[in-house]
Amino acid sequence: MAKKSGGPNKSQAIRDYYGANPDAKPMEVAAELSKKGIVVTPAFVSTVKSTTMGKSAKKSARKSAKKSAPSAKKSSTGAKRGRPVGSTNKATASNEVSLDSLLQVKRIVEEMGSVQDAKNALTALEKLMG
């Protein structure tokens, strides 16, 4: 099938937005572009950002992260307390909630009956986990 033409180049629009706003979050980029009639998902924004970020930009980002982050020794197993080895939660680290996480929480709330019931269950679980 031939490529559709005439529409905006979404990837280029994302790159242009990041050029003007390098610290923008994917959800913010998607929202701003949708105001301009360019419909993209935050996941697509993340993909474009990660694949178009040049080698030297990645290198400098790693260097600046090393300089700004205090060094922390990891345990030999690499496990974090209360999580399986290899399990990461990037949404928690950046104070953003992914769409998948929201959909899972929505299913839990529906099973529990209400948001308040889900909160009560989480409170009880937190006490159990200590």
mmCIF file of C-alpha atoms in Angstrom:
data_model
loop_
_atom_site.group_PDB
_atom_site.id
_atom_site.type_symbol
_atom_site.label_atom_id
_atom_site.label_comp_id
_atom_site.label_asym_id
_atom_site.label_seq_id
_atom_site.Cartn_x
_atom_site.Cartn_y
_atom_site.Cartn_z
ATOM 1 C CA MET A 1 0.000 0.000 0.000
ATOM 2 C CA ALA A 2 1.305 3.459 -0.831
ATOM 3 C CA LYS A 3 2.155 5.914 1.911
ATOM 4 C CA LYS A 4 -0.454 8.599 2.515
ATOM 5 C CA SER A 5 0.785 12.069 1.776
ATOM 6 C CA GLY A 6 -0.455 15.532 2.484
ATOM 7 C CA GLY A 7 -0.719 15.151 6.262
ATOM 8 C CA PRO A 8 1.738 16.521 8.799
ATOM 9 C CA ASN A 9 4.888 14.556 9.547
ATOM 10 C CA LYS A 10 4.157 13.523 13.133
ATOM 11 C CA SER A 11 7.709 12.462 13.938
ATOM 12 C CA GLN A 12 9.116 15.737 12.695
ATOM 13 C CA ALA A 13 6.521 17.672 14.690
ATOM 14 C CA ILE A 14 7.615 15.780 17.815
ATOM 15 C CA ARG A 15 11.301 16.476 17.094
ATOM 16 C CA ASP A 16 10.524 20.151 16.492
ATOM 17 C CA TYR A 17 8.589 20.403 19.768
ATOM 18 C CA TYR A 18 11.443 18.803 21.691
ATOM 19 C CA GLY A 19 13.842 21.202 19.982
ATOM 20 C CA ALA A 20 11.936 24.101 21.510
ATOM 21 C CA ASN A 21 11.029 22.309 24.774
ATOM 22 C CA PRO A 22 13.754 19.763 25.603
ATOM 23 C CA ASP A 23 12.446 19.007 29.109
ATOM 24 C CA ALA A 24 8.852 18.328 28.010
ATOM 25 C CA LYS A 25 7.189 15.074 29.054
ATOM 26 C CA PRO A 26 5.600 12.804 26.416
ATOM 27 C CA MET A 27 2.076 13.466 27.712
ATOM 28 C CA GLU A 28 2.667 17.211 27.453
ATOM 29 C CA VAL A 29 4.023 16.880 23.904
ATOM 30 C CA ALA A 30 1.038 14.763 22.825
ATOM 31 C CA ALA A 31 -1.403 17.269 24.336
ATOM 32 C CA GLU A 32 0.257 20.286 22.733
ATOM 33 C CA LEU A 33 0.467 18.635 19.307
ATOM 34 C CA SER A 34 -3.175 17.566 19.482
ATOM 35 C CA LYS A 35 -4.094 21.244 19.916
ATOM 36 C CA LYS A 36 -2.425 21.774 16.541
ATOM 37 C CA GLY A 37 -4.393 18.903 14.994
ATOM 38 C CA ILE A 38 -1.553 16.365 15.139
ATOM 39 C CA VAL A 39 -2.858 13.356 17.028
ATOM 40 C CA VAL A 40 -0.100 11.251 18.629
ATOM 41 C CA THR A 41 0.051 9.058 21.707
ATOM 42 C CA PRO A 42 2.528 9.635 24.532
ATOM 43 C CA ALA A 43 3.988 6.191 23.747
ATOM 44 C CA PHE A 44 4.680 7.242 20.150
ATOM 45 C CA VAL A 45 6.251 10.473 21.414
ATOM 46 C CA SER A 46 8.565 8.425 23.645
ATOM 47 C CA THR A 47 9.503 6.149 20.766
ATOM 48 C CA VAL A 48 10.320 9.035 18.455
ATOM 49 C CA LYS A 49 12.296 10.791 21.165
ATOM 50 C CA SER A 50 14.352 7.703 21.991
ATOM 51 C CA THR A 51 15.085 6.753 18.378
ATOM 52 C CA THR A 52 15.942 10.243 17.178
ATOM 53 C CA MET A 53 18.101 11.300 20.095
ATOM 54 C CA GLY A 54 21.605 11.332 18.600
ATOM 55 C CA LYS A 55 24.527 9.336 19.912
ATOM 56 C CA SER A 56 26.301 12.392 21.240
ATOM 57 C CA ALA A 57 23.120 13.602 22.934
ATOM 58 C CA LYS A 58 22.731 10.233 24.654
ATOM 59 C CA LYS A 59 26.354 10.351 25.740
ATOM 60 C CA SER A 60 26.026 13.859 27.191
ATOM 61 C CA ALA A 61 22.746 12.909 28.881
ATOM 62 C CA ARG A 62 24.486 9.988 30.592
ATOM 63 C CA LYS A 63 27.368 12.216 31.671
ATOM 64 C CA SER A 64 25.055 14.856 33.127
ATOM 65 C CA ALA A 65 23.008 12.169 34.879
ATOM 66 C CA LYS A 66 26.168 10.755 36.439
ATOM 67 C CA LYS A 67 27.222 14.204 37.627
ATOM 68 C CA SER A 68 23.836 15.128 39.088
ATOM 69 C CA ALA A 69 22.884 11.784 40.643
ATOM 70 C CA PRO A 70 24.593 10.683 43.825
ATOM 71 C CA SER A 71 26.269 7.329 43.422
ATOM 72 C CA ALA A 72 24.400 4.495 45.063
ATOM 73 C CA LYS A 73 25.788 1.011 45.478
ATOM 74 C CA LYS A 74 23.517 -1.709 44.178
ATOM 75 C CA SER A 75 23.161 -5.000 45.941
ATOM 76 C CA SER A 76 24.765 -8.003 44.296
ATOM 77 C CA THR A 77 21.367 -9.388 43.279
ATOM 78 C CA GLY A 78 20.125 -6.093 41.915
ATOM 79 C CA ALA A 79 16.784 -6.580 43.646
ATOM 80 C CA LYS A 80 14.919 -3.698 45.207
ATOM 81 C CA ARG A 81 13.098 -4.214 48.420
ATOM 82 C CA GLY A 82 9.604 -5.505 47.796
ATOM 83 C CA ARG A 83 10.039 -5.944 44.033
ATOM 84 C CA PRO A 84 11.124 -8.898 41.940
ATOM 85 C CA VAL A 85 14.574 -8.745 40.340
ATOM 86 C CA GLY A 86 14.385 -6.917 37.020
ATOM 87 C CA SER A 87 11.135 -5.185 37.891
ATOM 88 C CA THR A 88 11.215 -1.456 37.325
ATOM 89 C CA ASN A 89 8.556 1.184 37.565
ATOM 90 C CA LYS A 90 9.567 4.158 35.469
ATOM 91 C CA ALA A 91 6.220 5.829 36.034
ATOM 92 C CA THR A 92 6.905 6.077 39.776
ATOM 93 C CA ALA A 93 10.407 7.405 39.216
ATOM 94 C CA SER A 94 9.184 10.320 37.121
ATOM 95 C CA ASN A 95 5.927 10.913 39.045
ATOM 96 C CA GLU A 96 3.878 10.102 35.969
ATOM 97 C CA VAL A 97 1.339 7.335 35.610
ATOM 98 C CA SER A 98 1.340 5.262 32.444
ATOM 99 C CA LEU A 99 -1.834 4.507 30.543
ATOM 100 C CA ASP A 100 -1.391 0.784 31.226
ATOM 101 C CA SER A 101 -1.169 1.450 34.966
ATOM 102 C CA LEU A 102 -4.313 3.573 34.871
ATOM 103 C CA LEU A 103 -6.205 0.862 33.010
ATOM 104 C CA GLN A 104 -5.096 -1.741 35.568
ATOM 105 C CA VAL A 105 -6.188 0.502 38.434
ATOM 106 C CA LYS A 106 -9.522 1.097 36.703
ATOM 107 C CA ARG A 107 -10.109 -2.663 36.507
ATOM 108 C CA ILE A 108 -9.236 -3.036 40.194
ATOM 109 C CA VAL A 109 -11.605 -0.209 41.177
ATOM 110 C CA GLU A 110 -14.386 -1.833 39.137
ATOM 111 C CA GLU A 111 -13.752 -5.156 40.896
ATOM 112 C CA MET A 112 -13.683 -3.480 44.318
ATOM 113 C CA GLY A 113 -16.876 -1.517 43.666
ATOM 114 C CA SER A 114 -15.641 2.032 44.280
ATOM 115 C CA VAL A 115 -12.513 4.162 44.498
ATOM 116 C CA GLN A 116 -12.965 4.438 48.262
ATOM 117 C CA ASP A 117 -13.120 0.631 48.626
ATOM 118 C CA ALA A 118 -9.920 0.336 46.562
ATOM 119 C CA LYS A 119 -8.218 2.972 48.750
ATOM 120 C CA ASN A 120 -9.271 1.092 51.891
ATOM 121 C CA ALA A 121 -7.871 -2.142 50.460
ATOM 122 C CA LEU A 122 -4.579 -0.430 49.599
ATOM 123 C CA THR A 123 -4.347 1.017 53.096
ATOM 124 C CA ALA A 124 -4.860 -2.442 54.582
ATOM 125 C CA LEU A 125 -2.293 -3.918 52.196
ATOM 126 C CA GLU A 126 0.207 -1.204 53.127
ATOM 127 C CA LYS A 127 -0.205 -2.105 56.812
ATOM 128 C CA LEU A 128 0.298 -5.795 56.032
ATOM 129 C CA MET A 129 3.469 -5.108 54.051
ATOM 130 C CA GLY A 130 4.767 -2.945 56.879
#
